[in-house]
Amino acid sequence: MRIFEKVPELLQTGEGRDAWEARRKELVDTVAKTEYGCRPEMEYAVSWKLQSRERVLDGKAERLITDITVTTGLGSHTFPLYTFLPKSAKKVPATVLICSQSRVLAPQKMPEGFSLDDLPKLFEKMNIVMDGPMDTGGPRKALDMAVDMDNGHWPVPMMMERMHAVSGFYATEVQPDDGSFTEGLATVFGTSRDRKEQEWGVLAVWSFAASCVLDYLQTLPEIDSGAIGVTGHSRCGKAALWAGVTDERFAWVMPNNSGCCGAAQLRGKHGENMSSINLLMPYWFAPAFGRYVGRVEELPFDQHTVLALVAPRILHVASGSTDFWADPAGEHRSTVLAGEVYRLYGNPEMPEDFPEVNTPVEAGALGYHLRRGPHLLTEYDWACLEEHVRKLR
């Protein structure tokens, strides 16, 4: 049985719901300044322009392609949004996908000065413990969200049958996945390569874009404005989690295979850990986060804290059984620990035993499933989320 390291307590002695909610704001601020970073303070406006609307899937759905624009005094940035609405007489729920796949497949990139051949040496240097071989889910594929609808990452027909709208955008068309900060949404807030200690990283930029999408979706008459959630896979699962924390309008969040700095516990992390993620992708986070490399036990929180900040809304954590880089056991452990806060809102206790493969576990608004397979977002993951949401609507 995996032995986990002790993590900071979520609740103070005798703390009830009111006291937690008062302290929650402080915790969100602490996590923002320490890990994901803060958006520079300046006025901004979100606008949108519908580019096309047409029937698809033999008339069972409509596809909307909309340009979302964020404007500040420093300029504006526009990115496309792809929304599919099922044909329904009633308002429907919707889930936003922060898409980690690309429209055009580009060569695998490693940070400057590194190559894939360096991984074994990095594993040893960074004290990376793997519970099994690295399984990234096979060859990467391009995804055209407008037309590649029958895709595990973007299973539009299945969700239309379930009367659940989906709306997605490419993360890298909001902000490139690198540390240059010479283009993208961050630049219209004045962010540059020379970021301030607590300034936002790329994950927080993607999270903010999801909130801008929510602004638009809440205006669509076909969608129930109070029943919109967010999901993402891998790096975008981390971003989806942070979007769910920072924007309480999201009614649910599913961080899928989000791993290190997503759902998985940082202390005692197997697979990707604090050292490796900060070495390879420091720009995902606030510069302040790098101070804790090799000192993770000094963090005033762990990822179970971040998960708990979603309460009392629906949180459904998803893992892949062979995704050892993400650390399924660590993702599950954080979910169980977050249950302490969920119980303040009347949710039952989340079982501590690691679940069987393809056997979702739910404790009221808190849920977890271990999908059979590698580092992927699949129809099964979407189905588990939709079923959890449907039970509680």
Coordinates of C-alpha atoms in Angstrom, one line a residue:
M1 CA 0.0 0.0 0.0
R2 CA 1.3 3.4 -0.9
I3 CA 2.3 5.5 2.1
F4 CA 1.7 9.2 1.6
E5 CA 3.4 12.1 3.4
K6 CA 1.6 14.3 5.8
V7 CA 0.0 17.4 4.2
P8 CA -1.2 20.7 5.7
E9 CA -4.6 20.4 7.5
L10 CA -7.5 21.9 5.6
L11 CA -9.7 22.8 8.5
Q12 CA -8.7 24.5 11.7
T13 CA -9.8 23.1 15.0
G14 CA -13.6 23.3 15.3
E15 CA -13.9 25.2 12.0
G16 CA -17.4 25.1 10.5
R17 CA -18.8 26.1 7.1
D18 CA -19.0 29.8 7.8
A19 CA -15.4 30.0 9.1
W20 CA -14.1 28.0 6.1
E21 CA -15.9 30.2 3.6
A22 CA -14.4 33.3 5.3
R23 CA -10.9 31.8 5.1
R24 CA -11.4 30.4 1.6
K25 CA -10.7 33.8 0.1
E26 CA -7.4 34.0 1.9
L27 CA -6.5 30.5 0.7
V28 CA -7.3 31.4 -2.9
D29 CA -5.1 34.5 -2.7
T30 CA -2.3 32.4 -1.1
V31 CA -2.4 29.8 -3.8
A32 CA -2.6 32.4 -6.6
K33 CA 0.4 34.4 -5.3
T34 CA 2.4 31.2 -4.6
E35 CA 1.6 28.8 -7.5
Y36 CA -0.5 29.9 -10.5
G37 CA 0.1 33.6 -10.3
C38 CA -2.1 36.7 -10.4
R39 CA -3.4 38.5 -13.4
P40 CA -2.1 42.1 -13.6
E41 CA -4.7 44.5 -12.3
M42 CA -6.2 46.6 -15.1
E43 CA -9.6 47.1 -16.6
Y44 CA -10.6 44.8 -19.4
A45 CA -13.6 44.1 -21.6
V46 CA -14.8 40.8 -23.2
S47 CA -16.7 40.9 -26.4
W48 CA -17.7 38.4 -29.0
K49 CA -18.7 38.1 -32.6
L50 CA -20.6 35.1 -34.1
Q51 CA -18.8 34.0 -37.3
S52 CA -21.1 31.1 -38.3
R53 CA -24.1 29.1 -37.1
E54 CA -25.3 26.0 -38.8
R55 CA -27.0 22.7 -38.4
V56 CA -24.8 19.6 -38.0
L57 CA -25.1 15.9 -37.2
D58 CA -28.2 15.5 -39.5
G59 CA -30.0 18.4 -37.7
K60 CA -29.5 17.1 -34.2
A61 CA -27.2 19.9 -33.2
E62 CA -26.0 23.4 -34.1
R63 CA -22.4 24.5 -34.4
L64 CA -21.5 28.0 -33.5
I65 CA -18.1 29.4 -34.3
T66 CA -17.5 32.6 -32.3
D67 CA -14.5 35.0 -32.0
I68 CA -13.9 35.9 -28.3
T69 CA -12.0 39.2 -27.8
V70 CA -10.4 40.5 -24.7
T71 CA -9.4 44.2 -24.7
T72 CA -7.4 46.3 -22.4
G73 CA -5.7 49.7 -22.7
L74 CA -2.7 47.9 -24.1
G75 CA -4.5 46.2 -27.0
S76 CA -6.7 43.2 -27.7
H77 CA -6.4 39.5 -28.3
T78 CA -9.0 37.3 -30.2
F79 CA -9.4 33.6 -30.1
P80 CA -12.0 31.3 -31.8
L81 CA -14.5 29.3 -29.8
Y82 CA -16.4 26.2 -31.0
T83 CA -19.8 25.5 -29.5
F84 CA -22.2 22.6 -30.2
L85 CA -25.8 22.9 -29.0
P86 CA -28.1 19.8 -29.0
K87 CA -31.5 20.3 -30.4
S88 CA -33.6 20.6 -27.3
A89 CA -36.9 22.2 -26.2
K90 CA -35.3 22.9 -22.8
K91 CA -32.2 24.8 -21.7
V92 CA -29.3 22.5 -21.5
P93 CA -26.1 22.3 -19.4
A94 CA -22.7 22.9 -21.0
T95 CA -19.1 22.1 -20.4
V96 CA -16.2 24.2 -21.5
L97 CA -13.1 22.3 -22.8
I98 CA -9.7 24.0 -22.5
C99 CA -8.3 22.0 -25.4
S100 CA -4.7 20.7 -25.1
Q101 CA -4.7 19.3 -28.6
S102 CA -3.7 21.5 -31.6
R103 CA -5.4 22.4 -34.8
V104 CA -2.2 21.6 -36.7
L105 CA 0.2 19.0 -35.4
A106 CA 3.6 20.5 -34.7
P107 CA 6.8 18.6 -33.8
Q108 CA 7.2 17.7 -30.1
K109 CA 9.0 20.5 -28.4
M110 CA 11.4 20.3 -25.5
P111 CA 12.6 23.3 -23.5
E112 CA 15.7 25.0 -24.8
G113 CA 18.8 23.0 -23.9
F114 CA 16.9 19.7 -23.5
S115 CA 15.9 16.7 -25.7
L116 CA 13.9 13.6 -25.2
D117 CA 17.2 11.7 -24.8
D118 CA 17.8 13.6 -21.6
L119 CA 14.8 12.2 -19.8
P120 CA 16.5 9.2 -18.1
K121 CA 19.2 11.5 -16.6
L122 CA 16.5 14.0 -15.6
F123 CA 14.5 11.3 -13.8
E124 CA 17.6 10.4 -11.8
K125 CA 18.5 14.0 -11.1
M126 CA 15.0 15.0 -10.0
N127 CA 14.4 12.0 -7.8
I128 CA 11.5 11.0 -10.0
V129 CA 9.8 7.7 -8.8
M130 CA 7.7 5.9 -11.5
D131 CA 5.2 3.2 -10.5
G132 CA 5.3 1.9 -14.1
P133 CA 6.5 2.8 -17.6
M134 CA 5.7 6.3 -19.0
D135 CA 2.6 5.9 -21.2
T136 CA 1.7 9.1 -23.0
G137 CA -1.3 7.7 -24.9
G138 CA 0.4 6.9 -28.2
P139 CA 1.1 9.2 -31.2
R140 CA -0.3 12.7 -30.9
K141 CA -3.0 13.8 -33.3
A142 CA -4.2 17.1 -34.6
L143 CA -7.8 18.1 -33.8
D144 CA -10.0 20.4 -35.9
M145 CA -12.7 21.3 -33.3
A146 CA -15.1 22.4 -36.1
V147 CA -15.2 19.1 -37.9
D148 CA -13.4 16.4 -35.9
M149 CA -16.5 15.8 -33.8
D150 CA -16.4 12.1 -33.2
N151 CA -13.2 12.1 -31.2
G152 CA -12.5 10.9 -27.6
H153 CA -11.0 14.3 -26.7
W154 CA -14.0 16.1 -28.2
P155 CA -16.9 13.6 -28.4
V156 CA -19.6 15.9 -29.7
P157 CA -22.1 13.3 -31.0
M158 CA -22.2 11.5 -27.7
M159 CA -22.7 14.7 -25.7
M160 CA -25.4 15.8 -28.1
E161 CA -27.2 12.5 -27.5
R162 CA -27.0 13.2 -23.8
M163 CA -28.4 16.8 -24.3
H164 CA -25.3 18.4 -23.0
A165 CA -23.7 21.3 -24.9
V166 CA -19.9 21.5 -25.3
S167 CA -17.8 24.6 -26.0
G168 CA -14.1 24.5 -26.6
F169 CA -11.0 26.6 -27.4
Y170 CA -7.4 25.8 -28.2
A171 CA -5.3 26.7 -25.2
T172 CA -2.3 27.6 -27.4
E173 CA -4.4 30.0 -29.5
V174 CA -5.1 31.9 -26.3
Q175 CA -1.5 31.9 -25.1
P176 CA 1.5 30.0 -26.6
D177 CA 2.9 27.2 -24.4
D178 CA 6.3 28.8 -23.8
G179 CA 7.9 31.4 -21.6
S180 CA 8.6 34.1 -24.2
F181 CA 5.3 36.1 -23.5
T182 CA 5.9 38.0 -26.8
E183 CA 2.3 37.3 -28.0
G184 CA -1.0 36.1 -26.8
L185 CA -3.6 37.2 -24.3
A186 CA -1.0 37.8 -21.5
T187 CA 0.6 40.5 -23.5
V188 CA -2.5 42.8 -23.5
F189 CA -2.1 42.8 -19.7
G190 CA 1.5 43.8 -19.9
T191 CA 3.0 40.5 -19.1
S192 CA 6.5 39.9 -20.6
R193 CA 9.3 37.4 -20.2
D194 CA 10.5 39.4 -17.2
R195 CA 7.5 38.6 -15.0
K196 CA 7.0 39.9 -11.4
E197 CA 7.4 37.4 -8.6
Q198 CA 3.6 36.8 -8.2
E199 CA 2.5 37.4 -11.8
W200 CA 0.4 34.9 -13.6
G201 CA 1.8 32.0 -15.6
V202 CA 0.5 30.4 -18.7
L203 CA -1.9 28.1 -16.8
A204 CA -3.7 31.0 -15.2
V205 CA -3.9 32.8 -18.6
W206 CA -5.7 29.7 -20.0
S207 CA -8.0 29.6 -16.9
F208 CA -8.9 33.3 -17.4
A209 CA -9.8 32.6 -21.0
A210 CA -12.3 30.0 -19.8
S211 CA -13.9 32.6 -17.7
C212 CA -14.2 34.9 -20.7
V213 CA -15.8 32.0 -22.6
L214 CA -18.3 31.7 -19.7
D215 CA -19.2 35.3 -20.1
Y216 CA -20.4 34.5 -23.6
L217 CA -22.0 31.2 -23.0
Q218 CA -24.2 32.7 -20.3
T219 CA -25.8 34.9 -22.9
L220 CA -26.9 32.0 -25.1
P221 CA -30.7 31.3 -24.5
E222 CA -30.2 27.6 -25.3
I223 CA -27.9 27.1 -22.3
D224 CA -28.8 27.0 -18.6
S225 CA -26.6 29.9 -17.4
G226 CA -26.2 28.3 -14.0
A227 CA -25.2 24.9 -15.3
I228 CA -21.9 25.4 -17.0
G229 CA -18.7 23.6 -16.0
V230 CA -15.1 23.3 -17.2
T231 CA -12.7 20.5 -18.0
G232 CA -9.3 20.0 -19.6
H233 CA -6.7 17.3 -19.9
S234 CA -3.1 17.2 -18.6
R235 CA -1.7 20.7 -18.6
C236 CA -5.2 22.0 -19.5
G237 CA -6.6 19.9 -16.6
K238 CA -4.4 22.0 -14.3
A239 CA -5.8 25.1 -15.9
A240 CA -9.4 23.8 -15.7
L241 CA -9.0 23.2 -12.0
W242 CA -7.7 26.7 -11.4
A243 CA -10.6 28.1 -13.5
G244 CA -13.0 26.2 -11.3
V245 CA -11.3 27.7 -8.1
T246 CA -11.1 31.3 -9.3
D247 CA -14.5 31.6 -11.0
E248 CA -17.3 30.3 -8.8
R249 CA -19.8 30.6 -11.7
F250 CA -18.5 27.3 -13.0
A251 CA -20.9 24.7 -11.6
W252 CA -18.5 21.8 -12.0
V253 CA -14.9 21.0 -12.9
M254 CA -13.2 17.9 -14.1
P255 CA -9.4 18.0 -14.1
N256 CA -8.5 15.0 -16.3
N257 CA -5.1 13.3 -15.8
S258 CA -3.9 16.7 -14.4
G259 CA -1.2 15.2 -12.2
C260 CA 1.5 17.4 -10.8
C261 CA 0.2 20.9 -9.8
G262 CA -3.2 19.6 -10.8
A263 CA -5.1 17.1 -8.7
A264 CA -2.1 15.1 -7.4
Q265 CA -0.6 15.6 -4.0
L266 CA 2.8 17.3 -4.3
R267 CA 4.4 16.0 -1.1
G268 CA 5.7 12.5 -2.0
K269 CA 4.7 12.9 -5.6
H270 CA 5.5 10.0 -7.9
G271 CA 6.1 10.6 -11.6
E272 CA 6.4 14.3 -12.5
N273 CA 7.3 16.3 -9.5
M274 CA 8.0 19.8 -8.3
S275 CA 11.6 19.7 -9.5
S276 CA 10.9 18.4 -13.0
I277 CA 7.9 20.6 -13.7
N278 CA 9.6 23.7 -12.6
L279 CA 12.7 22.9 -14.6
L280 CA 10.9 22.1 -17.8
M281 CA 7.9 24.5 -17.6
P282 CA 8.5 27.2 -15.1
Y283 CA 6.4 29.6 -17.2
W284 CA 3.3 27.7 -16.3
F285 CA 3.4 29.2 -12.8
A286 CA 4.2 32.4 -10.9
P287 CA 8.0 32.9 -10.6
A288 CA 7.5 32.6 -6.9
F289 CA 6.6 28.9 -7.2
G290 CA 10.2 28.0 -8.2
R291 CA 11.4 29.0 -4.7
Y292 CA 9.8 25.8 -3.4
V293 CA 11.8 23.4 -5.6
G294 CA 13.5 21.0 -3.1
R295 CA 11.4 22.6 -0.3
V296 CA 8.0 21.3 -1.1
E297 CA 7.3 20.5 2.6
E298 CA 7.5 24.3 3.2
L299 CA 4.5 25.0 0.9
P300 CA 1.6 26.3 3.1
F301 CA -0.8 24.1 1.2
D302 CA -0.9 21.1 -1.1
Q303 CA -3.1 20.2 -4.1
H304 CA -5.8 18.8 -1.9
T305 CA -6.3 22.4 -0.7
V306 CA -6.8 23.5 -4.3
L307 CA -9.3 20.8 -4.9
A308 CA -11.2 21.7 -1.7
L309 CA -11.5 25.3 -2.9
V310 CA -14.0 24.1 -5.5
A311 CA -16.5 23.1 -2.8
P312 CA -19.4 22.9 -2.6
R313 CA -19.7 22.7 -6.4
I314 CA -19.2 19.5 -8.3
L315 CA -15.6 18.3 -8.5
H316 CA -14.9 15.1 -10.5
V317 CA -11.3 14.1 -10.6
A318 CA -10.2 11.7 -13.4
S319 CA -7.1 9.5 -13.7
G320 CA -5.7 7.0 -16.2
S321 CA -4.7 3.6 -14.7
T322 CA -1.4 3.5 -16.6
D323 CA -0.7 7.3 -16.4
F324 CA 2.1 6.9 -13.9
W325 CA 3.6 10.3 -14.8
A326 CA 0.5 12.0 -13.5
D327 CA 0.3 9.6 -10.4
P328 CA -3.3 8.2 -10.2
A329 CA -2.8 7.2 -6.5
G330 CA -1.7 10.8 -5.7
E331 CA -4.7 12.3 -7.6
H332 CA -7.1 10.0 -5.7
R333 CA -5.4 10.7 -2.3
S334 CA -5.9 14.5 -2.8
T335 CA -9.5 13.9 -3.7
V336 CA -10.1 11.9 -0.6
L337 CA -8.5 14.6 1.6
A338 CA -10.5 17.4 -0.1
G339 CA -13.6 15.5 1.1
E340 CA -13.1 16.9 4.5
V341 CA -14.3 20.3 3.2
Y342 CA -17.1 18.7 1.1
R343 CA -18.5 17.1 4.2
L344 CA -19.1 20.6 5.7
Y345 CA -21.8 20.9 2.9
G346 CA -23.5 17.6 3.7
N347 CA -21.7 15.4 1.3
P348 CA -20.9 11.8 2.5
E349 CA -17.4 10.6 3.1
M350 CA -15.3 9.6 0.1
P351 CA -14.0 6.1 0.5
E352 CA -10.3 5.9 1.1
D353 CA -9.7 2.7 -0.8
F354 CA -8.2 3.1 -4.2
P355 CA -11.1 2.2 -6.6
E356 CA -11.2 -0.5 -9.2
V357 CA -10.6 0.5 -12.9
N358 CA -13.7 1.9 -14.6
T359 CA -15.7 2.0 -11.4
P360 CA -16.6 5.7 -10.7
V361 CA -16.9 6.6 -7.0
E362 CA -19.1 9.5 -6.0
A363 CA -19.7 11.1 -2.6
G364 CA -22.3 13.7 -3.4
A365 CA -20.7 16.5 -5.3
L366 CA -17.2 15.0 -5.0
G367 CA -16.3 12.3 -7.5
Y368 CA -13.4 10.3 -8.8
H369 CA -12.8 7.7 -11.5
L370 CA -9.9 5.6 -12.6
R371 CA -10.2 5.0 -16.4
R372 CA -8.4 2.0 -17.9
G373 CA -5.5 3.2 -20.0
P374 CA -2.9 5.9 -20.5
H375 CA -2.6 9.7 -20.5
L376 CA -5.7 10.6 -22.5
L377 CA -9.1 12.3 -22.4
T378 CA -11.7 9.8 -23.7
E379 CA -15.4 9.4 -24.2
Y380 CA -15.5 7.4 -21.0
D381 CA -14.1 10.4 -19.0
W382 CA -16.7 12.7 -20.6
A383 CA -19.5 10.2 -19.8
C384 CA -18.5 9.9 -16.2
L385 CA -18.6 13.6 -15.8
E386 CA -21.9 14.0 -17.6
E387 CA -23.5 11.2 -15.5
H388 CA -22.3 12.8 -12.2
V389 CA -23.6 16.2 -13.3
R390 CA -27.0 14.7 -14.3
K391 CA -27.5 13.1 -10.9
L392 CA -27.1 16.4 -9.1
R393 CA -29.0 18.8 -11.5

